Short mmCIF file of C-alpha atoms in Angstrom, two decimals:
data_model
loop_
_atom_site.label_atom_id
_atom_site.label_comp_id
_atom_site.label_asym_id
_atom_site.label_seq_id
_atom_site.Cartn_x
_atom_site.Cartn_y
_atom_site.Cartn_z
CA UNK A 100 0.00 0.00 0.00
CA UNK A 101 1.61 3.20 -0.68
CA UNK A 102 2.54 5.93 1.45
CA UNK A 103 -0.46 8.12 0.31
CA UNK A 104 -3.88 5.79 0.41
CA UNK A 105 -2.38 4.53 4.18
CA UNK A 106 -2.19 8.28 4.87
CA UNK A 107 -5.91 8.93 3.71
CA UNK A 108 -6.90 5.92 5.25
CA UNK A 109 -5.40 6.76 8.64
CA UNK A 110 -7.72 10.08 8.48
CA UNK A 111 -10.70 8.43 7.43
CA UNK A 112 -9.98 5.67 10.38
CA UNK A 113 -9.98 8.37 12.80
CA UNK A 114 -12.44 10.62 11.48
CA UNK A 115 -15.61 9.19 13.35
CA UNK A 116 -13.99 9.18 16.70
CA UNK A 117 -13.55 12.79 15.94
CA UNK A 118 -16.56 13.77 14.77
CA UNK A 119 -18.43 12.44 17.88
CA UNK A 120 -15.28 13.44 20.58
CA UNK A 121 -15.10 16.60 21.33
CA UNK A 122 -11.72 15.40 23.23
CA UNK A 123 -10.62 13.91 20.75
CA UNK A 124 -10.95 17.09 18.51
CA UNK A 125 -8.99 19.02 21.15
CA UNK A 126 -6.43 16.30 21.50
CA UNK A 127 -5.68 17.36 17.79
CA UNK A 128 -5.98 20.70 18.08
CA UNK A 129 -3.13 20.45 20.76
CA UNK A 130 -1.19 18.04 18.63
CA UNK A 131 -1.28 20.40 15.58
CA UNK A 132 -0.07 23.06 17.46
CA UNK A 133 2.70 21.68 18.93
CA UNK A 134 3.33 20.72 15.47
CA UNK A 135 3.27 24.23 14.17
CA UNK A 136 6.01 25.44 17.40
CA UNK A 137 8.78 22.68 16.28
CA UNK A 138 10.29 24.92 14.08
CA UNK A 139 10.67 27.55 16.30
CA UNK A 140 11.53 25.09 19.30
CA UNK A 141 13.85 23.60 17.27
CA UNK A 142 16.33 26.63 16.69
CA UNK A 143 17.29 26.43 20.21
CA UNK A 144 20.36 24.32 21.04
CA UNK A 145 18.80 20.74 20.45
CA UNK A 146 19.55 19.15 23.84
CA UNK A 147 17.81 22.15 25.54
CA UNK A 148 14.95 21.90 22.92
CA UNK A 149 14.38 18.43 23.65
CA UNK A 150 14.47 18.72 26.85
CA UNK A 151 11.99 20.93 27.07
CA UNK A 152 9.78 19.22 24.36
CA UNK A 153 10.03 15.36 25.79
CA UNK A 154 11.02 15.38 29.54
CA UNK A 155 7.35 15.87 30.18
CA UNK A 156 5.78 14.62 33.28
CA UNK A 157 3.50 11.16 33.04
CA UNK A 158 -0.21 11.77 33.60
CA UNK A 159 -3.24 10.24 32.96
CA UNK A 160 -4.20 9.87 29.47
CA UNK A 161 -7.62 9.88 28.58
CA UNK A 162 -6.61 7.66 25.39
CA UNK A 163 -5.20 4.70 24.86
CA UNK A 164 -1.30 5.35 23.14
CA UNK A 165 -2.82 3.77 20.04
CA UNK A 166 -5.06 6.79 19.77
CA UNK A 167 -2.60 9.03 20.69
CA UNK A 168 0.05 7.66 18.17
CA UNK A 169 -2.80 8.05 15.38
CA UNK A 170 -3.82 11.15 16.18
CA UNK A 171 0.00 12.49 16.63
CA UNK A 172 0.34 10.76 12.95
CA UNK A 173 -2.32 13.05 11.40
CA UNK A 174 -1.39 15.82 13.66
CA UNK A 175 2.13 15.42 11.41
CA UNK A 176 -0.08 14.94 8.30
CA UNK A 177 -2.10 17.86 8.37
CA UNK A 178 1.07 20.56 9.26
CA UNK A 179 2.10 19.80 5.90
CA UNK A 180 3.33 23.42 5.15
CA UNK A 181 6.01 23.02 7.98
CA UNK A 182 9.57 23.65 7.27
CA UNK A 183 10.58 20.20 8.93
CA UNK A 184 10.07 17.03 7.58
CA UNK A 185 7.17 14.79 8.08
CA UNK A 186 9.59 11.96 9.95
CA UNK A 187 10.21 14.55 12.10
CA UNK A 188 7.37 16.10 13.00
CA UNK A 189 5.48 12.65 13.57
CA UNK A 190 8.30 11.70 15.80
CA UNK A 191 8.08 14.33 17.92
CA UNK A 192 4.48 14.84 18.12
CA UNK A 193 4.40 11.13 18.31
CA UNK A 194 7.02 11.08 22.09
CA UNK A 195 6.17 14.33 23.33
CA UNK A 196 2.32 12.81 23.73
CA UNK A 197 3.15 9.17 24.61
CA UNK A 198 5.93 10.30 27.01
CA UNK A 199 3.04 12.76 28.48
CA UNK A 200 0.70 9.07 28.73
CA UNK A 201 3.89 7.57 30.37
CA UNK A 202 4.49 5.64 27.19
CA UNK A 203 8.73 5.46 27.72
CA UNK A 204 9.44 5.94 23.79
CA UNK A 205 12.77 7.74 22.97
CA UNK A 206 13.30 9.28 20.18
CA UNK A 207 16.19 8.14 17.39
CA UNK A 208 17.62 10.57 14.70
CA UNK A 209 20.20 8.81 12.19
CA UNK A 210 21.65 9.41 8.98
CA UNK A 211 22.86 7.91 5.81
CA UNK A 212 24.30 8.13 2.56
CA UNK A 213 21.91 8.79 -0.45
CA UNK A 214 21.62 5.36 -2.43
CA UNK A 215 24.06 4.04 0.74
CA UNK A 216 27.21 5.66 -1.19
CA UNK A 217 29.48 8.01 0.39
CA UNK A 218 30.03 10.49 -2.69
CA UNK A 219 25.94 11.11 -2.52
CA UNK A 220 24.56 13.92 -0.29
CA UNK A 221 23.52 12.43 3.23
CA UNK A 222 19.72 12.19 4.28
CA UNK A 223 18.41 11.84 8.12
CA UNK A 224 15.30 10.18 9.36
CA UNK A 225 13.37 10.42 12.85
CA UNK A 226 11.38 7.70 14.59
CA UNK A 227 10.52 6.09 17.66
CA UNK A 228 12.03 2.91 19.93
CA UNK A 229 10.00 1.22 22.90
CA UNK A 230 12.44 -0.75 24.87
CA UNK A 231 14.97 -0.50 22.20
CA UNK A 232 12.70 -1.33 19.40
CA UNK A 233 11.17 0.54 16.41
CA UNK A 234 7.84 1.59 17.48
CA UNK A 235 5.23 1.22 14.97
CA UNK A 236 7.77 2.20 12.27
CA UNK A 237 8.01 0.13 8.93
CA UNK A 238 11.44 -1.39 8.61
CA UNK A 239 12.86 0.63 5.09
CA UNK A 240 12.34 3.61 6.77
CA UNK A 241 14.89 2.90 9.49
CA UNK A 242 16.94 0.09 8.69
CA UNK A 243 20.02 1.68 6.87
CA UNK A 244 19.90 4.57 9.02
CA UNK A 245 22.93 4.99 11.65
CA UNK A 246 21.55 6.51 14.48
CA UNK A 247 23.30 9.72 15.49
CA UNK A 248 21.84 10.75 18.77
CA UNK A 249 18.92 9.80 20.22
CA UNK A 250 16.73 11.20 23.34
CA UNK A 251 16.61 10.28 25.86
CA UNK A 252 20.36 8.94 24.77
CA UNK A 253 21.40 5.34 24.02
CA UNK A 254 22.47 2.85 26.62
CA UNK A 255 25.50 1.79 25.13
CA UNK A 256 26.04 -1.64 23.12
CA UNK A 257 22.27 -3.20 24.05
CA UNK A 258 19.81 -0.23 22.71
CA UNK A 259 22.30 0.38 19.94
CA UNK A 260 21.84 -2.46 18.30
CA UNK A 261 17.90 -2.68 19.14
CA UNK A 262 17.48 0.86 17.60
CA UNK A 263 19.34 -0.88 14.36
CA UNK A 264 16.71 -3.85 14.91
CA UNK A 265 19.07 -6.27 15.81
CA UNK A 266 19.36 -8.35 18.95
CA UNK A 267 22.21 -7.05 21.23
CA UNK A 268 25.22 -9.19 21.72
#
């Protein structure tokens, strides 16, 4: 399925819930804004920014983290005129709410080299890791990336090599 009907069907999956949730509609609202104050966030020295974007205090969620993850994912959709990329915006959106939930997700940024050659330009990706594992991200989107930093950081060796989807040694 590509990229763009799982999109449309991830907003027509959530659009009753919304329609009949107020909450829910206010959930987004929230979402989308945070979404629209990454860029500025962002220009801040990064481990400050994230700091201040993910060390969030664990509270009650009204939602389950599947409905937060969804709605964080077309939070990230619908910002589409953002200066950031969509990886990272759904990232983001995605571990600043689930954190909130007390969902322990850290965040992984990594890098590699266009077409996996080193005389291309280099490209970076964001996503998520739940006890060291890619959290509801599809494998080609992470797998050749080498993780650069990641929030809260890497334990070394063990969540390394989870992050990379392999089992530690």
């Amino acid at each position: 399925m590509s990229a763009r009907v799982r999109r449309l069907a991830l907003a027509l999956a959530l659009l009753p819930g919304l329609i009949v949730d107020p909450g829910r509609r206010a959930l987004l609202a929230q979402m989308r804004a945070f979404c629209r104050a990454l860029p500025q966030a962002l220009e801040a020295p990064l481990s400050g920014a994230l700091d201040r974007m993910l060390a969030v205090e664990a509270q009650a969620a009204p939602y389950s983290p599947d409905t937060l993850r969804r709605l964080a994912d077309l939070a990230a959709l619908l910002e589409r005129r953002s200066p950031l990329g969509l990886c990272l915006r759904r990232s983001l959106t995605r571990a600043h709410f689930l954190r909130r939930a007390g969902v322990p997700v850290a965040v992984q940024f990594g890098a590699k080299f266009v077409d996996g050659r080193p005389d291309r330009a280099v490209t970076g990706h964001a996503w998520l890791t739940l006890d060291g594992r890619p959290y509801f991200e599809d494998e080609e989107n992470w797998r050749e990336f080498t993780v650069m930093l990641a929030y809260p950081p890497l334990r070394p060796d063990i969540d390394r090599d989870r992050a990379r989807g392999r089992e530690p040694r």
